[in-house]
Short mmCIF file of C-alpha atoms in Angstrom, two decimals:
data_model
loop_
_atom_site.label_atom_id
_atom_site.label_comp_id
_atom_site.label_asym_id
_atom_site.label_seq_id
_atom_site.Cartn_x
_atom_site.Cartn_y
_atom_site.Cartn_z
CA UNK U 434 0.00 0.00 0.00
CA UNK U 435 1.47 3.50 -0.70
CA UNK U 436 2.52 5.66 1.84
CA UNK U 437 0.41 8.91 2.14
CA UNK U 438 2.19 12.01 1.87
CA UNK U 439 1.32 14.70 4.74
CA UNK U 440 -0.01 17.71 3.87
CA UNK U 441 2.24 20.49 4.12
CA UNK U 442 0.94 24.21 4.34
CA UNK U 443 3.09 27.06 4.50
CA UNK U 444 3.57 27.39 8.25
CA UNK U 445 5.02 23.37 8.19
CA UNK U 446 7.00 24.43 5.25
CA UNK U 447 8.26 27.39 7.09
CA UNK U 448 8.72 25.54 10.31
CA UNK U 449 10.94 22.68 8.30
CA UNK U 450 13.31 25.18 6.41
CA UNK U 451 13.94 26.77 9.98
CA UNK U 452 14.53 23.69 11.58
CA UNK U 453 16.68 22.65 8.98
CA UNK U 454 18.65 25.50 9.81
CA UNK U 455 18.87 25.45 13.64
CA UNK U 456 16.88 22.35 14.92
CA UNK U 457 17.84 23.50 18.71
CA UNK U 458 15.43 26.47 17.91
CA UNK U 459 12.50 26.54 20.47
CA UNK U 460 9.10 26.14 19.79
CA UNK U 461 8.55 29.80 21.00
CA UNK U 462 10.98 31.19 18.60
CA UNK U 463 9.50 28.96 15.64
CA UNK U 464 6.27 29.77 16.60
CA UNK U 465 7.39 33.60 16.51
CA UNK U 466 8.77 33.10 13.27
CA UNK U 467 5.90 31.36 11.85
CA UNK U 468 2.87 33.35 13.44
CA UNK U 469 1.39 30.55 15.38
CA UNK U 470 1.01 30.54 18.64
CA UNK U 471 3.44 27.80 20.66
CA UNK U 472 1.06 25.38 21.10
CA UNK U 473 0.05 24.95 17.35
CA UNK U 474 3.71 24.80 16.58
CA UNK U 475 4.24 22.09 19.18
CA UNK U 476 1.58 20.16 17.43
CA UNK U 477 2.99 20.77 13.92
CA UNK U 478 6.14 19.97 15.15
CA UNK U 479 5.52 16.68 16.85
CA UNK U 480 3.34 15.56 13.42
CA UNK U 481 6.28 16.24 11.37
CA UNK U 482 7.93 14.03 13.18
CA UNK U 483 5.51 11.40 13.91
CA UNK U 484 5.24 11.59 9.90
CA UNK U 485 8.22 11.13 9.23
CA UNK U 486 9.16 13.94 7.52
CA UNK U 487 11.15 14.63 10.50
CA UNK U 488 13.60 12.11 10.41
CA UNK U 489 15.28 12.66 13.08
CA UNK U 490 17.78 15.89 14.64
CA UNK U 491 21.76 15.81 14.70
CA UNK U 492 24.67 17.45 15.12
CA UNK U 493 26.58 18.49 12.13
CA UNK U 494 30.40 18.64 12.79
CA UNK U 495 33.15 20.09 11.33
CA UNK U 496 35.07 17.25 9.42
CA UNK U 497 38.64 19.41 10.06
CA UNK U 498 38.46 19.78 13.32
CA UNK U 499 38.10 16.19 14.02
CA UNK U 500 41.29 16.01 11.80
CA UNK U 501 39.35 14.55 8.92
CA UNK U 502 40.89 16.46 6.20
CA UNK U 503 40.46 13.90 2.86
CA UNK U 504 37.09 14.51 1.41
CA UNK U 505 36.80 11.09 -1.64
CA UNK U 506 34.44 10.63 -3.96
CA UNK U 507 34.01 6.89 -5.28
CA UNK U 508 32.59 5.26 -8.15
CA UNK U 509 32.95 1.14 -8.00
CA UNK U 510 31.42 -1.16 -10.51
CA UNK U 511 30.27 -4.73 -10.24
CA UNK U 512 30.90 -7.62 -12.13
CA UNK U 513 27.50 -8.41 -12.23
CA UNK U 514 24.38 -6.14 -11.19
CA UNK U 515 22.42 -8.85 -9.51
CA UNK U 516 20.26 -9.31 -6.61
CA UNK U 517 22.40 -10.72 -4.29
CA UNK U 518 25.93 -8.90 -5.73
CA UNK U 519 24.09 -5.71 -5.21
CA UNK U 520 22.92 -7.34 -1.46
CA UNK U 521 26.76 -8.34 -0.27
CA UNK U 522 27.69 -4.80 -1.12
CA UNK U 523 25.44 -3.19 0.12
CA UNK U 524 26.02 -5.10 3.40
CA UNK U 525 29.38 -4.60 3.30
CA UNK U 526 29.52 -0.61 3.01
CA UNK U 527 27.37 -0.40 5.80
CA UNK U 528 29.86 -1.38 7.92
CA UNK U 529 32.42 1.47 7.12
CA UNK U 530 31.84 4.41 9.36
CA UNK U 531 34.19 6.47 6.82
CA UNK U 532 32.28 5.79 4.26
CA UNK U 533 29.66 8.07 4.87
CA UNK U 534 26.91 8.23 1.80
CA UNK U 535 26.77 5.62 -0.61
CA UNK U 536 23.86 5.67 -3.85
CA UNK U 537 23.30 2.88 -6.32
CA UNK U 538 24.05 4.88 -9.70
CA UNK U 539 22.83 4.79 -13.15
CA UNK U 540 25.61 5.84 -15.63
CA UNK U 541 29.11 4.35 -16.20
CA UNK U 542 29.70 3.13 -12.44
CA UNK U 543 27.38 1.15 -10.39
CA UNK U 544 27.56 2.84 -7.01
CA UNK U 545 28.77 6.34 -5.86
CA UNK U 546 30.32 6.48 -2.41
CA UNK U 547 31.39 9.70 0.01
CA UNK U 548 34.53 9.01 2.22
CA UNK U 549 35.57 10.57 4.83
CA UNK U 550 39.32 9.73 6.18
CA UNK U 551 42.13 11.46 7.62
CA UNK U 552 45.03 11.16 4.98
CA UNK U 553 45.71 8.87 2.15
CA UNK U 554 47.58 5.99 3.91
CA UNK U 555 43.62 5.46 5.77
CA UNK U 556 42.04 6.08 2.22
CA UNK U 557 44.87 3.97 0.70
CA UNK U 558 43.82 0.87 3.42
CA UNK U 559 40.10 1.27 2.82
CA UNK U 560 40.39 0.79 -0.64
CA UNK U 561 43.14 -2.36 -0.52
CA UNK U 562 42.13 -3.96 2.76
CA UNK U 563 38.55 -3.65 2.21
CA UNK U 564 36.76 -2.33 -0.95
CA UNK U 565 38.79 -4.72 -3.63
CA UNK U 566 37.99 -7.65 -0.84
CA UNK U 567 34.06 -7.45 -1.64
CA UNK U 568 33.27 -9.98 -3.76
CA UNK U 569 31.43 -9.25 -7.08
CA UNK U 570 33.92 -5.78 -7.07
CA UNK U 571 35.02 -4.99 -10.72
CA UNK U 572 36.36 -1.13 -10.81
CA UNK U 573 37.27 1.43 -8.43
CA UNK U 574 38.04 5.18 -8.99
CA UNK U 575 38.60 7.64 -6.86
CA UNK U 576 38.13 11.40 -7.45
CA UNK U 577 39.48 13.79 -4.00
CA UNK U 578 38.00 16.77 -3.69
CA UNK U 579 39.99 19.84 -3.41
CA UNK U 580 38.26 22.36 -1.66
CA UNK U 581 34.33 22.24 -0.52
CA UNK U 582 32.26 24.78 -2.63
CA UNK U 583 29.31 23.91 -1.25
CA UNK U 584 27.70 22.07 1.78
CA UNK U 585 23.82 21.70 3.23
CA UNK U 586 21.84 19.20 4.75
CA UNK U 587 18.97 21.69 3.72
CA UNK U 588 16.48 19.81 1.22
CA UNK U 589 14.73 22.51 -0.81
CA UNK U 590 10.98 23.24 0.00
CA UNK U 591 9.96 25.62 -2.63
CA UNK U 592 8.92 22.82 -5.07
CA UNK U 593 6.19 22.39 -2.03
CA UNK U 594 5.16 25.95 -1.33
CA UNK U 595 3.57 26.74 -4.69
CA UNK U 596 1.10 23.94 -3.71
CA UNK U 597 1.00 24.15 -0.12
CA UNK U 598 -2.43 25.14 1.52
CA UNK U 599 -2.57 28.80 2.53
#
């Protein structure tokens, strides 16, 4: 059965892009900001959540100053793109905390993974001691990024506000 989408008016769209900016923001300052009164918000709050459109609230920290300086991007390819090759890999990145997004791809490589590691000799081991031991791996490449240009957790609600209830 299909999951239901919630309906999101402006004041939930409002209250999401200022969460997404400072979820430690009290209810009486997003209720403030959104001209609801706290209780309202509370509610909207807690059915965002209870939704799931609220996922869940973290910390975001600095990748430097946890001397994480090597920011890699990789694309690996498969041997095969079945079921279960797709099933041990998946498995198997999951258990990398430095690898920290991974998407199955369409395109010229089968999966593109985020990494995360403090110099090369760690990115070097990753890729020797455990990404070529997966079975079903065909091709890695790597691609380290220079300099970040860019960098949100923000997902974009103005697709939504156009057809949100006013």
């Amino acid at each position: 059965m299909p999951v239901s989408k919630p309906l999101l008016d402006a004041a939930s769209l409002r209250i999401l892009d200022l969460l997404q900016q400072n979820a430690e923001m009290s209810i009486s300052d997003l209720a403030e900001a959104t001209g609801l009164s706290a209780s309202p918000c509370w509610r909207r709050v807690n059915d965002l959540k209870e939704s799931g459109v609220i996922k869940g609230t973290v910390a975001l920290v600095d990748a430097p100053s946890l001397g994480l300086a090597v920011n890699v991007f990789v694309q690996v390819s498969l041997k095969q793109q079945d079921r279960q090759s797709l099933d041990v890999f998946n498995a198997a990145i999951r258990t990398k905390p430095e690898i920290v997004e991974c998407y199955l791809m369409t395109g010229e490589a089968d999966y593109m993974l985020r990494v995360v590691v403090e110099d090369l000799t760690k990115f070097q081991a990753l890729v020797v001691d455990f990404l070529t031991l997966i079975p079903g791996v065909a091709n890695i490449r790597s691609s380290f990024a220079l300099s970040q240009i860019k960098y949100t957790t923000a997902l974009p609600t103005g697709h939504i506000k156009g057809k949100a209830a006013q």
